Short mmCIF file of C-alpha atoms and ligand atoms in Angstrom, two decimals:
data_model
loop_
_atom_site.label_atom_id
_atom_site.label_comp_id
_atom_site.label_asym_id
_atom_site.label_seq_id
_atom_site.Cartn_x
_atom_site.Cartn_y
_atom_site.Cartn_z
CA UNK B 1 0.00 0.00 0.00
CA UNK B 2 2.74 2.44 0.73
CA UNK B 3 5.41 1.63 -1.83
CA UNK B 4 6.43 4.58 -3.98
CA UNK B 5 6.96 3.37 -7.53
CA UNK B 6 8.85 5.48 -10.11
CA UNK B 7 7.51 5.71 -13.66
CA UNK B 8 8.07 7.64 -16.89
CA UNK B 9 5.41 10.06 -18.13
CA UNK B 10 4.08 9.18 -21.59
CA UNK B 11 1.41 11.87 -21.95
CA UNK B 12 -0.34 14.52 -19.89
CA UNK B 13 -3.97 15.63 -20.10
CA UNK B 14 -4.95 18.23 -17.52
CA UNK B 15 -4.37 16.72 -14.08
CA UNK B 16 -4.13 13.19 -15.46
CA UNK B 17 -1.01 11.57 -16.88
CA UNK B 18 -0.39 8.26 -18.58
CA UNK B 19 2.69 6.77 -16.99
CA UNK B 20 4.85 3.84 -18.01
CA UNK B 21 5.86 1.68 -15.04
CA UNK B 22 8.46 -0.67 -16.43
CA UNK B 23 6.22 -1.61 -19.34
CA UNK B 24 2.84 -1.32 -17.61
CA UNK B 25 0.88 1.81 -18.47
CA UNK B 26 -1.30 3.35 -15.79
CA UNK B 27 -3.13 6.63 -15.22
CA UNK B 28 -1.69 8.80 -12.49
CA UNK B 29 -3.20 11.97 -11.06
CA UNK B 30 -1.11 15.10 -10.95
CA UNK B 31 -3.08 17.03 -8.27
CA UNK B 32 -0.28 17.02 -5.71
CA UNK B 33 2.96 16.65 -7.69
CA UNK B 34 5.57 19.17 -6.52
CA UNK B 35 6.45 20.58 -9.95
CA UNK B 36 4.90 20.75 -13.41
CA UNK B 37 5.69 17.58 -15.36
CA UNK B 38 6.01 16.76 -19.06
CA UNK B 39 6.30 13.57 -21.11
CA UNK B 40 9.72 12.00 -20.56
CA UNK B 41 9.92 13.05 -16.89
CA UNK B 42 10.21 10.47 -14.13
CA UNK B 43 7.78 10.69 -11.24
CA UNK B 44 7.37 8.91 -7.93
CA UNK B 45 3.90 7.40 -7.75
CA UNK B 46 1.99 6.70 -4.58
CA UNK B 47 -1.49 5.09 -4.65
CA UNK B 48 -2.23 6.53 -8.08
CA UNK B 49 -0.90 10.02 -7.37
CA UNK B 50 2.41 11.52 -8.49
CA UNK B 51 4.11 12.87 -5.37
CA UNK B 52 7.45 13.94 -6.81
CA UNK B 53 9.09 14.75 -10.13
CA UNK B 54 12.46 13.03 -9.87
CA UNK B 55 15.23 15.29 -11.14
CA UNK B 56 17.67 13.06 -13.08
CA UNK B 57 20.69 14.77 -11.52
CA UNK B 58 19.56 13.68 -8.07
CA UNK B 59 19.80 10.05 -9.06
CA UNK B 60 23.45 10.75 -9.86
CA UNK B 61 23.81 12.54 -6.56
CA UNK B 62 22.61 9.50 -4.65
CA UNK B 63 25.09 7.24 -6.39
CA UNK B 64 27.84 9.71 -5.61
CA UNK B 65 26.79 9.64 -1.96
CA UNK B 66 27.15 5.86 -1.86
CA UNK B 67 30.57 6.02 -3.47
CA UNK B 68 31.78 8.57 -0.95
CA UNK B 69 30.42 6.60 1.97
CA UNK B 70 32.21 3.49 0.79
CA UNK B 71 35.39 5.37 0.10
CA UNK B 72 35.23 6.86 3.57
CA UNK B 73 34.96 3.43 5.10
CA UNK B 74 37.79 1.74 3.21
CA UNK B 75 40.50 4.39 3.71
CA UNK B 76 42.40 4.81 6.95
CA UNK B 77 40.87 6.97 9.63
CA UNK B 78 42.41 10.33 8.80
CA UNK B 79 41.38 10.04 5.18
CA UNK B 80 37.95 8.79 6.21
CA UNK B 81 37.48 11.76 8.48
CA UNK B 82 38.44 14.05 5.63
CA UNK B 83 35.99 12.57 3.14
CA UNK B 84 33.26 12.43 5.75
CA UNK B 85 33.89 16.06 6.45
CA UNK B 86 33.40 16.79 2.79
CA UNK B 87 30.14 14.90 2.59
CA UNK B 88 28.94 16.79 5.61
CA UNK B 89 29.94 20.09 4.08
CA UNK B 90 28.02 19.27 0.90
CA UNK B 91 25.06 18.15 2.97
CA UNK B 92 25.23 21.32 5.01
CA UNK B 93 25.18 23.39 1.85
CA UNK B 94 22.14 21.46 0.75
CA UNK B 95 20.49 21.91 4.12
CA UNK B 96 21.23 25.59 4.35
CA UNK N 1 24.16 10.09 -17.80
CA UNK N 2 22.41 6.84 -18.56
CA UNK N 3 18.66 6.41 -18.42
CA UNK N 4 17.39 6.32 -14.83
CA UNK N 5 16.15 2.81 -15.56
CA UNK N 6 19.73 1.59 -15.72
CA UNK N 7 20.54 3.53 -12.55
CA UNK N 8 17.71 1.90 -10.69
CA UNK N 9 19.34 -1.41 -11.44
CA UNK N 10 22.53 -0.06 -9.97
CA UNK N 11 20.62 0.62 -6.76
CA UNK N 12 20.38 -3.16 -6.44
CA UNK N 13 23.95 -4.07 -7.41
CA UNK N 14 24.93 -7.10 -5.25
CA UNK N 15 28.66 -6.34 -5.18
CA UNK N 16 28.02 -2.84 -3.85
CA UNK N 17 25.51 -4.27 -1.38
CA UNK N 18 28.16 -6.67 -0.10
CA UNK N 19 30.73 -3.91 0.31
CA UNK N 20 28.13 -1.76 2.01
CA UNK N 21 27.32 -4.64 4.39
CA UNK N 22 31.01 -5.00 5.23
CA UNK N 23 31.21 -1.31 5.98
CA UNK N 24 28.14 -1.66 8.16
CA UNK N 25 29.72 -4.54 10.09
CA UNK N 26 32.86 -2.49 10.66
CA UNK N 27 30.88 0.50 11.93
CA UNK N 28 28.88 -1.70 14.32
CA UNK N 29 32.15 -3.29 15.50
CA UNK N 30 33.60 0.14 16.21
CA UNK N 31 30.77 0.88 18.61
CA UNK N 32 32.17 -1.96 20.69
CA UNK N 33 29.00 -3.22 22.33
CA UNK N 34 26.03 -5.28 21.20
CA UNK N 35 23.33 -5.16 20.30
CA UNK N 36 23.04 -1.77 18.65
CA UNK N 37 19.30 -1.29 18.11
CA UNK N 38 17.80 0.94 15.47
CA UNK N 39 14.19 1.17 14.35
CA UNK N 40 12.58 1.78 11.00
CA UNK N 41 9.01 3.01 10.90
CA UNK N 42 7.90 1.81 7.52
CA UNK N 43 6.29 -1.36 6.22
CA UNK N 44 7.94 -0.82 2.85
CA UNK N 45 11.36 -0.93 4.47
CA UNK N 46 10.51 -4.24 6.16
CA UNK N 47 9.19 -5.64 2.87
CA UNK N 48 12.37 -4.71 1.03
CA UNK N 49 14.54 -6.06 3.87
CA UNK N 50 12.69 -9.40 3.70
CA UNK N 51 12.42 -9.53 -0.08
CA UNK N 52 16.11 -9.00 -0.70
CA UNK N 53 17.21 -11.06 2.29
CA UNK N 54 18.98 -8.09 3.81
CA UNK N 55 18.68 -9.41 7.36
CA UNK N 56 21.12 -12.13 6.35
CA UNK N 57 23.77 -9.50 5.55
CA UNK N 58 23.11 -7.31 8.59
CA UNK N 59 26.02 -7.76 10.99
CA UNK N 60 25.58 -9.67 14.22
CA UNK N 61 25.17 -7.08 16.87
CA UNK N 62 22.89 -4.87 14.79
CA UNK N 63 19.25 -5.16 15.70
CA UNK N 64 16.95 -3.62 13.09
CA UNK N 65 13.51 -3.34 14.64
CA UNK N 66 10.34 -2.71 12.71
CA UNK N 67 8.39 -0.01 14.49
CA UNK N 68 4.77 1.05 14.06
CA UNK N 69 5.19 1.55 10.31
CA UNK N 70 2.39 -0.60 9.00
CA UNK N 71 -0.76 1.52 8.68
CA UNK N 72 -3.06 -1.48 8.66
CA UNK N 73 -1.52 -2.86 11.85
CA UNK N 74 -2.06 0.33 13.82
CA UNK N 75 -5.66 0.87 12.71
CA UNK N 76 -7.62 0.53 15.93
CA UNK N 77 -10.41 -2.01 16.38
CA UNK N 78 -13.19 0.61 16.73
CA UNK N 79 -12.10 2.16 13.42
CA UNK N 80 -12.65 -1.19 11.68
CA UNK N 81 -15.92 -1.51 13.62
CA UNK N 82 -17.12 1.81 12.20
CA UNK N 83 -16.58 0.57 8.64
CA UNK N 84 -18.24 -2.77 9.43
CA UNK N 85 -21.21 -0.99 11.04
CA UNK N 86 -21.60 1.35 8.05
CA UNK N 87 -21.51 -1.63 5.69
CA UNK N 88 -24.22 -3.23 7.83
CA UNK N 89 -26.31 -0.08 7.39
CA UNK N 90 -26.34 -0.64 3.61
CA UNK N 91 -23.59 1.82 2.70
CA UNK N 92 -21.17 0.74 -0.04
CA UNK N 93 -17.62 0.63 1.32
CA UNK N 94 -14.43 1.08 -0.70
CA UNK N 95 -11.17 0.06 0.92
CA UNK N 96 -7.56 -0.75 0.20
CA UNK N 97 -7.14 -4.53 -0.08
CA UNK N 98 -5.07 -4.87 3.06
CA UNK N 99 -7.89 -3.60 5.25
CA UNK N 100 -10.36 -6.25 4.17
CA UNK N 101 -9.30 -8.97 6.57
CA UNK N 102 -8.20 -6.92 9.56
CA UNK N 103 -10.21 -8.13 12.53
CA UNK N 104 -12.40 -5.57 14.24
CA UNK N 105 -13.83 -6.07 17.71
CA UNK N 106 -16.25 -8.63 16.34
CA UNK N 107 -15.63 -9.09 12.65
CA UNK N 108 -13.64 -7.90 9.66
CA UNK N 109 -14.89 -6.24 6.49
CA UNK N 110 -14.31 -9.58 4.75
CA UNK N 111 -16.72 -11.22 7.21
CA UNK N 112 -19.26 -8.47 6.50
CA UNK N 113 -18.74 -8.99 2.76
CA UNK N 114 -19.40 -12.72 3.13
CA UNK N 115 -22.65 -11.80 4.87
CA UNK N 116 -23.70 -9.77 1.83
CA UNK N 117 -22.44 -6.25 2.60
CA UNK N 118 -21.35 -4.13 -0.38
CA UNK N 119 -17.57 -3.85 -0.08
CA UNK N 120 -15.15 -3.21 -2.95
CA UNK N 121 -11.37 -3.20 -2.89
CA UNK N 122 -9.72 -0.27 -4.68
CA UNK N 123 -6.07 0.45 -5.43
CA UNK N 124 -6.49 4.20 -5.25
CA UNK N 125 -8.92 6.70 -3.75
CA UNK N 126 -9.26 8.04 -7.31
CA UNK N 127 -10.59 4.63 -8.30
CA UNK N 128 -13.10 4.80 -5.42
CA UNK N 129 -14.43 8.11 -6.73
CA UNK N 130 -14.81 6.68 -10.24
CA UNK N 131 -16.83 3.78 -8.85
CA UNK N 132 -18.94 6.12 -6.68
CA UNK N 133 -19.86 8.16 -9.76
CA UNK N 134 -21.35 5.06 -11.34
CA UNK N 135 -23.15 3.94 -8.19
CA UNK N 136 -26.63 4.84 -6.94
CA UNK N 137 -25.57 3.93 -3.36
CA UNK N 138 -24.12 6.07 -0.63
CA UNK N 139 -20.39 5.33 -0.99
CA UNK N 140 -17.80 5.58 1.78
CA UNK N 141 -14.07 5.32 1.26
CA UNK N 142 -12.51 3.70 4.34
CA UNK N 143 -9.27 5.66 4.25
CA UNK N 144 -6.23 4.08 5.88
CA UNK N 145 -2.56 4.86 5.57
CA UNK N 146 -0.05 7.46 6.68
CA UNK N 147 0.48 11.03 5.51
CA UNK N 148 1.63 9.95 2.05
CA UNK N 149 -1.68 8.20 1.44
CA UNK N 150 -3.71 10.84 3.28
CA UNK N 151 -2.56 13.48 0.78
CA UNK N 152 -4.21 11.48 -2.01
CA UNK N 153 -7.47 11.32 -0.03
CA UNK N 154 -7.25 15.06 0.61
CA UNK N 155 -6.69 15.80 -3.09
CA UNK N 156 -9.81 13.86 -4.02
CA UNK N 157 -11.89 15.67 -1.39
CA UNK N 158 -10.77 19.00 -2.84
CA UNK N 159 -11.56 17.91 -6.42
CA UNK N 160 -15.39 17.99 -6.03
CA UNK N 161 -16.23 14.32 -5.52
CA UNK N 162 -19.78 13.16 -6.35
CA UNK N 163 -22.54 13.91 -3.81
CA UNK N 164 -22.86 10.25 -2.74
CA UNK N 165 -19.16 10.05 -1.76
CA UNK N 166 -17.73 10.45 1.72
CA UNK N 167 -14.65 9.43 3.67
CA UNK N 168 -14.20 7.43 6.88
CA UNK N 169 -10.72 8.51 7.88
CA UNK N 170 -8.42 6.10 9.73
CA UNK N 171 -5.42 8.03 8.42
CA UNK N 172 -2.46 8.28 10.77
CA UNK N 173 0.47 10.66 11.09
CA UNK N 174 3.93 9.16 11.74
CA UNK N 175 6.00 11.89 13.45
CA UNK N 176 3.99 11.88 16.73
CA UNK N 177 4.29 8.10 17.18
CA UNK N 178 8.07 8.34 16.85
CA UNK N 179 7.94 10.56 19.95
CA UNK N 180 5.92 7.92 21.80
CA UNK N 181 8.28 5.10 20.89
CA UNK N 182 11.35 7.19 21.74
CA UNK N 183 9.89 7.87 25.19
CA UNK N 184 8.90 4.29 26.01
CA UNK N 185 11.24 3.26 28.82
CA UNK N 186 11.49 -0.34 27.55
CA UNK N 187 12.67 0.54 24.05
CA UNK N 188 16.37 0.83 23.58
CA UNK N 189 16.19 2.40 20.14
CA UNK N 190 19.35 4.36 19.39
CA UNK N 191 18.31 5.81 16.06
CA UNK N 192 15.50 5.90 13.52
CA UNK N 193 15.41 5.11 9.83
CA UNK N 194 12.63 7.32 8.47
CA UNK N 195 10.50 6.44 5.45
CA UNK N 196 11.53 8.12 2.22
CA UNK N 197 8.07 8.55 0.73
CA UNK N 198 6.55 10.14 3.83
CA UNK N 199 9.52 12.49 3.95
CA UNK N 200 9.01 13.23 0.24
CA UNK N 201 5.81 14.92 1.37
CA UNK N 202 6.79 16.37 4.76
CA UNK N 203 10.47 17.12 4.03
CA UNK N 204 13.32 15.97 6.28
CA UNK N 205 13.26 19.24 8.21
CA UNK N 206 10.31 17.90 10.17
CA UNK N 207 12.67 15.59 12.11
CA UNK N 208 14.94 18.38 13.36
CA UNK N 209 12.91 19.07 16.49
CA UNK N 210 12.61 15.36 17.21
CA UNK N 211 16.37 14.94 17.02
CA UNK N 212 16.90 17.87 19.38
CA UNK N 213 14.34 16.69 21.88
CA UNK N 214 15.43 13.06 22.07
CA UNK N 215 19.11 13.29 21.12
CA UNK N 216 18.62 10.43 18.68
CA UNK N 217 19.78 10.46 15.05
CA UNK N 218 17.29 10.11 12.19
CA UNK N 219 18.25 9.03 8.68
CA UNK N 220 15.78 9.31 5.81
CA UNK N 221 16.13 6.34 3.46
CA UNK N 222 14.62 5.03 0.23
CA UNK N 223 13.47 1.53 -0.58
CA UNK N 224 15.99 -0.08 -2.88
CA UNK N 225 18.36 -2.48 -1.09
CA UNK N 226 21.25 -0.06 -1.46
CA UNK N 227 19.12 2.82 -0.21
CA UNK N 228 18.40 0.85 2.94
CA UNK N 229 21.98 -0.29 3.46
CA UNK N 230 23.33 3.21 2.88
CA UNK N 231 20.73 4.57 5.30
CA UNK N 232 21.63 2.03 7.98
CA UNK N 233 25.35 2.62 7.49
CA UNK N 234 24.91 6.36 7.99
CA UNK N 235 22.66 5.77 10.99
CA UNK N 236 25.12 3.42 12.69
CA UNK N 237 27.94 5.90 12.03
CA UNK N 238 25.92 8.65 13.67
CA UNK N 239 25.27 6.36 16.67
CA UNK N 240 28.97 5.47 16.84
CA UNK N 241 30.02 9.11 16.75
CA UNK N 242 27.34 10.14 19.24
CA UNK N 243 25.92 12.62 16.75
CA UNK N 244 22.19 13.27 17.01
CA UNK N 245 21.42 14.68 13.57
CA UNK N 246 19.07 14.33 10.65
CA UNK N 247 20.68 12.93 7.52
CA UNK N 248 18.99 12.68 4.15
CA UNK N 249 20.19 9.49 2.45
CA UNK N 250 17.43 9.74 -0.18
CA UNK N 251 18.21 13.05 -1.89
CA UNK N 252 16.72 11.96 -5.21
CA UNK N 253 13.27 12.21 -3.63
CA UNK N 254 13.49 14.08 -0.36
CA UNK N 255 14.25 17.75 0.24
CA UNK N 256 14.36 19.73 3.45
CA UNK N 257 11.05 21.46 2.74
CA UNK N 258 9.31 18.50 1.12
CA UNK N 259 6.41 18.80 -1.28
CA UNK N 260 4.83 22.13 -0.25
CA UNK N 261 1.85 21.73 -2.52
CA UNK N 262 1.05 18.34 -1.04
CA UNK N 263 1.42 19.70 2.51
CA UNK N 264 -1.04 22.50 1.74
CA UNK N 265 -3.56 20.01 0.39
CA UNK N 266 -3.04 17.68 3.38
CA UNK N 267 -3.47 20.32 6.11
CA UNK N 268 -6.29 22.09 4.32
CA UNK N 269 -8.42 18.96 4.58
CA UNK N 270 -7.09 17.17 7.67
CA UNK N 271 -6.34 18.16 11.22
CA UNK N 272 -4.26 16.05 13.61
CA UNK N 273 -6.14 14.74 16.63
CA UNK N 274 -5.20 12.35 19.39
CA UNK N 275 -6.28 8.75 19.10
CA UNK N 276 -5.39 5.17 19.83
CA UNK N 277 -3.00 3.22 17.62
CA UNK N 278 -3.78 -0.44 17.90
CA UNK N 279 -1.50 -2.11 20.40
CA UNK N 280 0.69 0.97 20.88
CA UNK N 281 -0.89 3.75 22.88
CA UNK N 282 -2.99 6.85 22.66
CA UNK N 283 -0.93 9.00 20.31
CA UNK N 284 -1.42 12.76 20.67
CA UNK N 285 -1.88 14.24 17.18
CA UNK N 286 -1.43 10.77 15.70
CA UNK N 287 -4.77 10.58 13.86
CA UNK N 288 -5.80 12.61 10.84
CA UNK N 289 -9.45 13.66 10.85
CA UNK N 290 -11.44 15.85 8.44
CA UNK N 291 -11.70 19.52 9.32
CA UNK N 292 -15.13 21.01 10.05
CA UNK N 293 -15.36 22.62 6.59
CA UNK N 294 -15.48 19.15 5.11
CA UNK N 295 -18.23 17.79 7.38
CA UNK N 296 -20.38 16.98 4.34
CA UNK N 297 -17.84 14.44 3.09
CA UNK N 298 -17.00 13.14 6.58
CA UNK N 299 -18.74 9.78 7.00
CA UNK N 300 -18.61 10.18 10.80
CA UNK N 301 -20.78 13.29 10.58
CA UNK N 302 -22.86 12.28 7.61
CA UNK N 303 -24.09 9.01 9.14
CA UNK N 304 -25.07 7.91 12.59
CA UNK N 305 -22.73 4.98 13.04
CA UNK N 306 -24.28 2.52 15.45
CA UNK N 307 -21.51 0.51 17.09
CA UNK N 308 -23.52 -0.75 20.06
CA UNK N 309 -25.23 -3.42 17.95
CA UNK N 310 -21.80 -4.82 17.08
CA UNK N 311 -20.54 -4.63 20.62
CA UNK N 312 -23.33 -6.84 21.96
CA UNK N 313 -20.93 -9.65 21.15
CA UNK N 314 -17.93 -10.44 23.33
CA UNK N 315 -14.53 -9.64 21.81
CA UNK N 316 -12.70 -12.69 20.44
CA UNK N 317 -10.49 -14.08 23.20
CA UNK N 318 -7.47 -15.22 21.14
CA UNK N 319 -6.80 -11.66 20.01
CA UNK N 320 -6.12 -10.68 23.60
CA UNK N 321 -2.82 -12.57 23.58
CA UNK N 322 -1.67 -10.84 20.38
CA UNK N 323 1.58 -8.95 21.06
CA UNK N 324 1.63 -6.89 17.84
CA UNK N 325 1.89 -3.76 19.95
CA UNK N 326 5.04 -4.93 21.73
CA UNK N 327 6.53 -5.97 18.39
CA UNK N 328 5.87 -2.53 16.94
CA UNK N 329 7.30 -0.90 20.06
CA UNK N 330 10.48 -2.88 19.49
CA UNK N 331 10.34 -4.92 22.69
CA UNK N 332 9.20 -8.27 21.23
CA UNK N 333 9.60 -10.36 18.08
CA UNK N 334 6.91 -12.41 16.33
CA UNK N 335 8.59 -15.55 17.67
CA UNK N 336 7.82 -14.30 21.20
CA UNK N 337 4.12 -14.72 20.42
CA UNK N 338 2.80 -18.19 21.33
CA UNK N 339 0.25 -17.93 18.50
CA UNK N 340 2.80 -17.16 15.75
CA UNK N 341 2.65 -19.78 13.00
CA UNK N 342 0.21 -21.88 15.04
CA UNK N 343 -3.19 -20.34 15.74
CA UNK N 344 -2.14 -17.21 13.87
CA UNK N 345 -1.24 -17.67 10.18
CA UNK N 346 -1.85 -15.50 7.10
CA UNK N 347 -4.90 -17.55 6.09
CA UNK N 348 -6.42 -17.25 9.52
CA UNK N 349 -4.92 -14.18 11.16
CA UNK N 350 -5.50 -13.33 14.81
CA UNK N 351 -3.76 -9.96 14.81
CA UNK N 352 -3.47 -7.22 12.21
CA UNK N 353 0.31 -7.77 11.96
CA UNK N 354 -0.45 -11.13 10.34
CA UNK N 355 -2.98 -9.63 7.91
CA UNK N 356 -1.14 -6.83 6.21
CA UNK N 357 1.59 -7.53 3.67
CA UNK N 358 3.45 -4.82 5.61
CA UNK N 359 2.91 -6.47 8.99
CA UNK N 360 5.96 -7.87 10.75
CA UNK N 361 4.31 -11.22 11.60
CA UNK N 362 3.08 -11.69 8.05
CA UNK N 363 6.46 -10.81 6.56
CA UNK N 364 8.32 -13.09 8.97
CA UNK N 365 5.89 -15.89 8.29
CA UNK N 366 6.10 -15.45 4.53
CA UNK N 367 9.87 -15.42 4.50
CA UNK N 368 10.22 -18.42 6.75
CA UNK N 369 10.01 -16.92 10.23
CA UNK N 370 13.66 -16.16 9.63
CA UNK N 371 16.07 -15.53 12.40
CA UNK N 372 16.98 -12.07 13.37
CA UNK N 373 20.76 -12.19 13.28
CA UNK N 374 20.95 -9.18 15.52
CA UNK N 375 19.25 -11.00 18.36
CA UNK N 376 21.61 -13.92 18.58
CA UNK N 377 24.19 -12.00 20.51
CA UNK N 378 21.94 -11.05 23.36
S1 SF4 W 1 1.54 -13.86 15.50
FE1 SF4 W 1 -0.56 -13.10 15.28
S2 SF4 W 1 -1.33 -12.96 17.37
FE2 SF4 W 1 0.90 -13.13 17.52
S3 SF4 W 1 1.63 -11.00 17.57
FE3 SF4 W 1 1.63 -11.65 15.44
S4 SF4 W 1 -0.35 -10.99 14.63
FE4 SF4 W 1 -0.50 -10.95 16.87
#
């Protein structure tokens, strides 16, 4: 019931979009999506409603976060502290 | 960059998962005591953990507890009773599939359906409205789920539903129950993994006050295996370093502010009120109820719901030994329940935790009542 599933927008008609979920097409309402969406965009679906347009660059960002975390763990402590500091700085920028 | 589809596959890369698990083991080791207990508050996290066998890669010494994150499991008996009573009064009920078999005080909606009541399962509140438009009956949507699902209900209420449509809200709001669990003296939770989709709506900023008040770290995580492992790794690091902070490990969906538009819609329609969560406690501000302006679509105000007729029966006795509440509070496991896998099975559930696909007992049963590696060290 509460799994958010990402899908690609095929077409938009008013507050209704046709969305491709890994080959299955479904209608999704756009009443509460955070930003205007267009065909080709990826959205996060929740119980038939788009709740978020997923910016492609943020997918990259997440992967980068994993890489940094792993790097931080495999280096010796000083290095780890350094990298962790950097992640925190980036995060702080994002938070601020 | 490549298509996000390819990236999503990368979120499940086994080699990375293994390395991440090693890193997690090292971080738990560095804490130097066991078990380290953290709690997630989301049925989807538990499903993904079970589905991908993540518990098998969690290090010994890390105890990942499933908190009150299954909306079906925390729906209180009288809330189910209200829907059953309405169905008995001839009203057509729409509900999410999971709610059908949840036992009420006397019976479930499935029992009522077998007795001839008009009950339809829908996958979306939008679907319920479509069906209501075609129906000559009074139609009530029995609305369950947390804030993420409540927003969808709110959007439908604001989009002029047909005159025969109303809502029986059993919606619940997660942040207040985290306070309750954090304050329970028996729980030894040292950090929370927060649900990515709820935070997509509310934003991660909502956890800042919680972190301050309880000095416990909160990490917002997504639902792919790597999302969960990365979230746990960050959480354990924060525990190790004694840093009570909010960390967003799901930046592709969650921002500090969240989805403002969705929040406006949610709070325009709903107000938080105190209410019981099944098995847990009375949770101040834990229930979402319709505001007075929407009385005309509020089933509680539109109908006189007669529960006394139902309550002439005695409550089923087996259910009294159900320990779902303790499981959700993090102080018991399904295997602590004498009914688990015996009197209580998915085909014949005693407690709500065995009904819902997001319930801990159901998930443990489905995936072989597997052992919690974190508990072996106790
Ligand atoms: S096994 Fe059944 S009765 Fe026991 S705690 Fe789980 S749901 Fe409740």
